[in-house]
Coordinates of C-alpha atoms in Angstrom, one line a residue:
M1 CA -35.9 -31.2 22.3
R2 CA -35.9 -28.6 25.1
A3 CA -37.8 -26.2 22.8
R4 CA -40.4 -28.8 22.1
V5 CA -40.9 -29.6 25.7
I6 CA -41.4 -26.0 26.6
A7 CA -44.1 -25.6 23.9
V8 CA -45.9 -28.8 24.9
L9 CA -45.8 -27.8 28.6
L10 CA -47.4 -24.5 27.9
L11 CA -50.2 -26.3 26.0
L12 CA -50.8 -28.6 29.0
L13 CA -51.1 -25.7 31.5
P14 CA -54.6 -24.7 32.7
P15 CA -55.7 -21.7 30.7
L16 CA -55.3 -19.2 33.6
A17 CA -51.9 -20.5 34.4
A18 CA -50.5 -19.5 31.0
C19 CA -50.6 -15.8 32.0
S20 CA -52.6 -13.8 34.4
E21 CA -55.4 -11.7 33.0
Q22 CA -55.2 -8.0 33.9
G23 CA -57.1 -4.9 32.9
G24 CA -55.6 -2.2 30.8
D25 CA -54.8 0.0 33.8
E26 CA -53.2 -2.8 35.8
L27 CA -50.6 -4.3 33.4
Q28 CA -47.5 -2.2 34.0
V29 CA -44.7 -1.2 31.7
V30 CA -41.8 -3.7 31.5
E31 CA -38.4 -2.9 33.0
N32 CA -37.2 -1.5 29.7
P33 CA -39.9 1.0 28.8
R34 CA -38.5 1.6 25.3
A35 CA -40.4 -0.3 22.7
A36 CA -38.4 -3.0 21.0
V37 CA -37.1 -2.3 17.5
A38 CA -35.6 -4.5 14.7
P39 CA -32.1 -5.6 15.6
A40 CA -29.4 -4.3 13.2
S41 CA -28.3 -6.8 10.5
P42 CA -24.7 -7.6 9.7
P43 CA -23.5 -7.3 6.1
A44 CA -24.9 -10.2 4.1
S45 CA -22.4 -13.1 3.9
V46 CA -24.6 -15.5 1.8
E47 CA -26.4 -14.7 -1.4
P48 CA -30.2 -14.3 -0.9
S49 CA -32.4 -17.1 -2.0
G50 CA -34.8 -16.6 -5.0
R51 CA -34.6 -13.4 -6.9
V52 CA -34.1 -9.8 -5.8
L53 CA -36.0 -6.9 -7.4
S54 CA -34.6 -3.4 -7.1
A55 CA -36.6 -0.8 -5.1
P56 CA -36.1 2.9 -4.6
G57 CA -34.8 3.2 -1.0
A58 CA -35.8 1.4 2.2
V59 CA -38.8 -0.9 2.3
N60 CA -40.8 -0.6 5.5
A61 CA -44.1 -2.5 4.8
L62 CA -45.4 -5.2 2.4
A63 CA -48.8 -6.7 1.5
T64 CA -50.2 -8.9 -1.2
D65 CA -53.7 -9.2 -2.7
A66 CA -54.4 -12.5 -4.3
A67 CA -57.6 -11.4 -5.9
S68 CA -56.1 -8.5 -7.9
R69 CA -52.7 -10.2 -8.1
T70 CA -51.0 -7.2 -6.5
L71 CA -47.9 -6.9 -4.5
A72 CA -47.8 -3.6 -2.5
V73 CA -44.5 -2.2 -1.3
S74 CA -44.2 0.8 1.0
V75 CA -40.9 2.8 0.4
T76 CA -39.8 5.8 2.3
E77 CA -37.7 8.0 -0.1
P78 CA -39.8 9.4 -1.5
A79 CA -42.8 8.2 0.4
A80 CA -44.9 6.0 -1.9
V81 CA -46.5 2.6 -2.3
L82 CA -45.3 0.6 -5.3
L83 CA -47.9 -1.7 -6.9
Y84 CA -46.4 -4.8 -8.7
D85 CA -48.3 -7.4 -10.8
L86 CA -47.6 -10.6 -8.9
D87 CA -47.8 -12.5 -12.2
R88 CA -45.4 -10.2 -14.0
L89 CA -42.9 -9.0 -11.4
D90 CA -40.5 -7.9 -14.2
A91 CA -43.1 -5.3 -15.3
R92 CA -42.7 -1.8 -14.1
A93 CA -44.5 -1.1 -10.8
R94 CA -47.2 1.6 -10.5
S95 CA -46.1 4.2 -8.0
V96 CA -48.7 5.9 -5.7
S97 CA -47.2 9.0 -4.1
L98 CA -48.1 9.5 -0.4
P99 CA -47.9 12.6 1.9
A100 CA -45.8 10.5 4.4
P101 CA -44.4 6.9 4.5
A102 CA -46.9 4.1 5.1
Q103 CA -46.1 2.1 8.3
D104 CA -48.7 -0.6 7.9
L105 CA -50.4 -2.1 4.8
T106 CA -53.6 -4.1 5.0
V107 CA -55.9 -5.4 2.2
S108 CA -59.6 -4.9 2.7
G109 CA -61.9 -5.8 -0.1
D110 CA -60.7 -4.1 -3.3
S111 CA -58.6 -1.6 -1.5
L112 CA -55.2 -1.3 0.3
L113 CA -55.3 0.5 3.6
A114 CA -52.1 2.3 4.6
A115 CA -51.4 3.9 8.0
L116 CA -49.6 7.2 7.6
P117 CA -48.5 8.2 11.2
D118 CA -46.5 11.3 10.2
A119 CA -49.4 12.7 8.2
G120 CA -52.2 11.7 10.6
Q121 CA -54.0 10.0 7.8
L122 CA -55.4 6.7 6.6
A123 CA -54.8 6.1 2.9
R124 CA -57.1 4.0 0.8
I125 CA -55.6 2.8 -2.5
R126 CA -57.9 1.0 -4.9
L127 CA -56.4 -2.2 -6.4
P128 CA -55.1 -2.7 -8.9
D129 CA -55.4 0.8 -10.5
G130 CA -53.9 2.7 -7.6
E131 CA -56.6 5.4 -7.2
L132 CA -55.8 7.2 -3.9
T133 CA -58.0 8.8 -1.2
T134 CA -57.0 9.8 2.3
V135 CA -59.0 10.1 5.5
P136 CA -57.8 12.3 8.4
V137 CA -57.2 10.1 11.5
A138 CA -55.5 12.1 14.3
G139 CA -53.3 10.5 16.9
G140 CA -50.5 8.7 14.9
P141 CA -52.2 5.9 13.0
A142 CA -49.8 2.9 13.2
G143 CA -51.8 -0.2 12.3
V144 CA -55.0 -1.1 10.5
A145 CA -57.5 -4.0 10.5
A146 CA -60.8 -4.6 8.7
D147 CA -63.6 -5.7 11.0
G148 CA -66.7 -6.3 8.8
E149 CA -68.1 -2.9 7.8
R150 CA -65.8 -1.2 10.2
T151 CA -62.1 -0.3 10.0
L152 CA -60.0 -0.3 13.2
V153 CA -56.9 2.0 13.4
A154 CA -54.3 1.8 16.2
L155 CA -53.3 5.3 17.3
R156 CA -49.8 5.2 18.8
E157 CA -49.7 8.9 20.0
R158 CA -53.3 9.0 21.2
K159 CA -53.0 5.5 22.9
G160 CA -56.2 4.2 21.5
V161 CA -58.1 2.6 18.7
A162 CA -60.2 4.6 16.2
V163 CA -63.3 3.0 14.8
L164 CA -64.1 4.1 11.2
R165 CA -67.4 3.4 9.4
G166 CA -66.7 4.2 5.8
D167 CA -64.4 7.3 5.8
R168 CA -65.6 8.8 9.1
V169 CA -64.1 8.2 12.5
G170 CA -67.1 7.2 14.7
E171 CA -65.4 6.9 18.0
T172 CA -62.0 6.4 19.6
I173 CA -61.4 3.8 22.4
T174 CA -58.7 5.1 24.7
D175 CA -59.1 3.6 28.1
G176 CA -56.0 2.0 29.6
L177 CA -53.4 1.7 26.8
Y178 CA -49.8 3.1 27.0
S179 CA -49.3 2.7 23.3
A180 CA -51.4 1.3 20.4
D181 CA -49.0 0.0 17.8
D182 CA -51.1 -2.5 15.8
V183 CA -54.6 -3.9 15.8
L184 CA -55.8 -7.3 14.5
V185 CA -59.0 -9.2 14.1
A186 CA -58.9 -13.0 14.6
D187 CA -62.1 -14.8 13.8
G188 CA -64.2 -11.7 14.8
A189 CA -62.3 -10.9 18.0
A190 CA -60.3 -7.7 18.0
V191 CA -57.0 -7.2 19.8
V192 CA -54.5 -4.4 20.1
L193 CA -50.7 -4.6 20.5
D194 CA -49.2 -2.3 23.1
R195 CA -45.4 -2.3 22.4
K196 CA -44.5 -0.2 25.5
R197 CA -46.1 -2.7 27.8
T198 CA -45.2 -5.6 25.4
A199 CA -48.8 -6.8 25.8
L200 CA -52.0 -7.8 23.9
F201 CA -55.4 -6.4 24.9
S202 CA -58.8 -7.5 23.8
I203 CA -61.1 -4.8 22.4
D204 CA -64.9 -4.7 23.0
V205 CA -65.7 -2.6 19.9
A206 CA -69.5 -2.7 20.5
E207 CA -69.1 -1.4 24.1
G208 CA -66.2 0.9 23.3
H209 CA -63.6 -0.2 25.9
I210 CA -60.3 -2.1 26.2
G211 CA -60.7 -5.5 27.9
E212 CA -58.3 -7.9 29.6
G213 CA -54.5 -7.7 28.8
L214 CA -51.8 -10.3 28.7
R215 CA -48.1 -9.9 28.7
A216 CA -46.5 -10.8 25.3
G217 CA -42.9 -11.6 26.2
Q218 CA -40.3 -8.9 27.0
G219 CA -40.3 -7.0 23.8
A220 CA -43.2 -7.6 21.4
T221 CA -42.9 -5.9 18.1
N222 CA -45.2 -7.4 15.4
A223 CA -48.2 -9.7 15.2
V224 CA -50.4 -11.5 12.7
A225 CA -53.7 -13.3 12.9
D226 CA -54.3 -16.8 11.5
S227 CA -57.3 -18.8 10.2
Y228 CA -58.1 -20.4 13.5
G229 CA -58.7 -17.4 15.8
R230 CA -55.2 -17.2 17.0
V231 CA -52.7 -14.2 17.1
F232 CA -49.0 -14.9 16.7
V233 CA -46.7 -12.3 18.3
V234 CA -42.9 -11.9 17.8
D235 CA -41.1 -11.3 21.1
T236 CA -38.0 -9.6 19.6
R237 CA -36.1 -9.0 22.8
R238 CA -36.3 -12.6 24.0
G239 CA -36.3 -14.2 20.6
A240 CA -39.6 -16.1 20.7
L241 CA -42.8 -16.7 18.8
L242 CA -45.9 -16.5 21.0
A243 CA -49.3 -17.9 20.1
F244 CA -52.5 -16.5 21.7
S245 CA -56.1 -17.5 21.3
A246 CA -58.1 -14.2 20.7
D247 CA -61.4 -15.3 22.2
P248 CA -60.8 -15.8 25.1
L249 CA -57.5 -14.0 25.2
L250 CA -55.0 -16.7 26.4
L251 CA -51.4 -17.5 25.9
R252 CA -51.2 -20.9 24.3
Q253 CA -47.6 -21.4 23.1
R254 CA -44.2 -19.9 23.5
Y255 CA -41.5 -21.2 21.0
P256 CA -37.9 -19.9 21.0
V257 CA -36.8 -18.2 17.7
P258 CA -33.3 -16.8 18.2
G259 CA -31.6 -14.5 15.7
G260 CA -33.4 -11.2 15.9
A261 CA -37.0 -12.3 15.2
Y262 CA -38.9 -9.3 13.9
G263 CA -41.1 -9.4 10.7
I264 CA -44.0 -11.8 10.6
A265 CA -46.5 -13.1 8.0
Y266 CA -49.1 -15.9 7.7
D267 CA -49.7 -18.2 4.8
S268 CA -53.3 -19.5 5.2
R269 CA -52.9 -21.9 2.3
R270 CA -50.2 -23.9 4.0
D271 CA -50.7 -22.8 7.6
L272 CA -47.1 -21.4 7.8
V273 CA -46.0 -18.5 9.9
W274 CA -43.0 -16.8 8.4
V275 CA -40.6 -14.9 10.7
T276 CA -37.6 -12.8 9.6
L277 CA -34.4 -12.9 11.6
T278 CA -32.6 -9.6 11.2
R279 CA -29.4 -10.5 13.1
R280 CA -28.9 -13.5 10.8
N281 CA -30.4 -12.1 7.5
E282 CA -32.7 -15.1 7.4
V283 CA -36.4 -15.9 7.1
V284 CA -37.8 -19.1 8.7
A285 CA -41.2 -20.7 8.3
F286 CA -43.1 -22.7 11.0
D287 CA -45.9 -25.1 10.4
V288 CA -48.4 -24.2 13.0
R289 CA -51.1 -26.8 12.4
G290 CA -50.0 -29.1 15.2
G291 CA -49.5 -28.8 18.9
E292 CA -46.3 -26.8 18.6
P293 CA -44.6 -24.8 15.8
R294 CA -42.4 -27.0 13.5
E295 CA -39.7 -25.5 11.4
K296 CA -40.4 -26.1 7.7
Y297 CA -38.2 -23.8 5.7
R298 CA -35.2 -21.5 6.3
Y299 CA -33.6 -19.2 3.7
P300 CA -30.9 -16.5 3.6
T301 CA -32.3 -13.0 2.8
V302 CA -31.4 -9.5 1.8
R303 CA -29.9 -7.4 4.6
Q304 CA -32.2 -5.9 7.2
P305 CA -35.3 -8.1 6.4
N306 CA -37.8 -6.1 8.5
S307 CA -40.9 -7.0 6.5
V308 CA -42.4 -10.1 4.9
T309 CA -45.6 -11.1 3.2
V310 CA -47.0 -14.1 1.3
D311 CA -48.8 -14.5 -2.0
E312 CA -51.8 -16.6 -0.9
R313 CA -52.3 -18.1 -4.3
T314 CA -48.8 -19.5 -4.9
S315 CA -47.3 -19.3 -1.4
R316 CA -44.3 -17.3 -2.7
V317 CA -42.6 -15.4 0.1
V318 CA -41.7 -11.7 -0.4
I319 CA -39.2 -10.0 1.9
G320 CA -38.4 -6.3 2.0
S321 CA -35.0 -4.8 2.9
A322 CA -35.1 -1.8 5.2
A323 CA -31.4 -1.2 4.2
G324 CA -32.3 -0.3 0.6
E325 CA -31.2 -3.7 -0.9
G326 CA -34.5 -4.4 -2.6
I327 CA -37.4 -6.9 -2.6
Q328 CA -36.7 -10.6 -2.4
V329 CA -39.1 -13.2 -3.9
I330 CA -38.8 -16.9 -2.9
A331 CA -40.8 -19.5 -4.7
L332 CA -41.4 -22.7 -2.7

């Protein structure tokens, strides 16, 4: 009841009362300047739901493409992306070797975009055949988003966002960020996640500058955009799910999610936001169609469930173990 009251009160606040708007240079680093990370998982005490597929080493990113029926899995040892047939998960995966581990996977058109921070590259992997091309993108590419004919790449080391047209970097927007860890496009509005300041910032891509910024809890780690122009952010330190409108950038909801909230994915078919809980080895789904998130599903997972994705055609949920315990598939 208390959680529901908090969420409703936030919705009733006037827009500017939800959080003060500040420019990129004015929003300061939080008291703990170290970016939040995934809390460590205990040994699993409950058998994971669904089925578990073996994977070579730790899984650090996942993505699905409903059109080509592909599940993409980034593994670290050796660095590769494994391409599974979503309709034949028992079949052997196609392995695409990479020069460095992929930190973020995003589907754009008929390709999978993979950020390779240690190699300073953006990888394009054609789906489903796996043809690989790479584009040099200096500055520690950490997150990728498709924005029409442009591709936006968050650059953690350079503290900015690179704008690619085709396979060429046209410009890099670098004003006012302390860290650029992910970039998202929600209904045409672009935002960047700054983990060091645990904040979201709007991006004016046409004008080439960072706009207003809003605090995103005390330890924001991951984010996802939904079908309604919203961005959901996981506050890992405080255990919460935050909902922002992207245009204008405003905090709309804060909902408590204890247990080491970290990985996040969105099911547009059912309007569910899935969040992994690494301290509990669980994954929980929230129905986000109403005035507040409403818990819909909760399942035990593999150990260290740092990443999650959803098959948009079937709403199956896929969880990756960063502890080397495989890929979990849950059919609803």
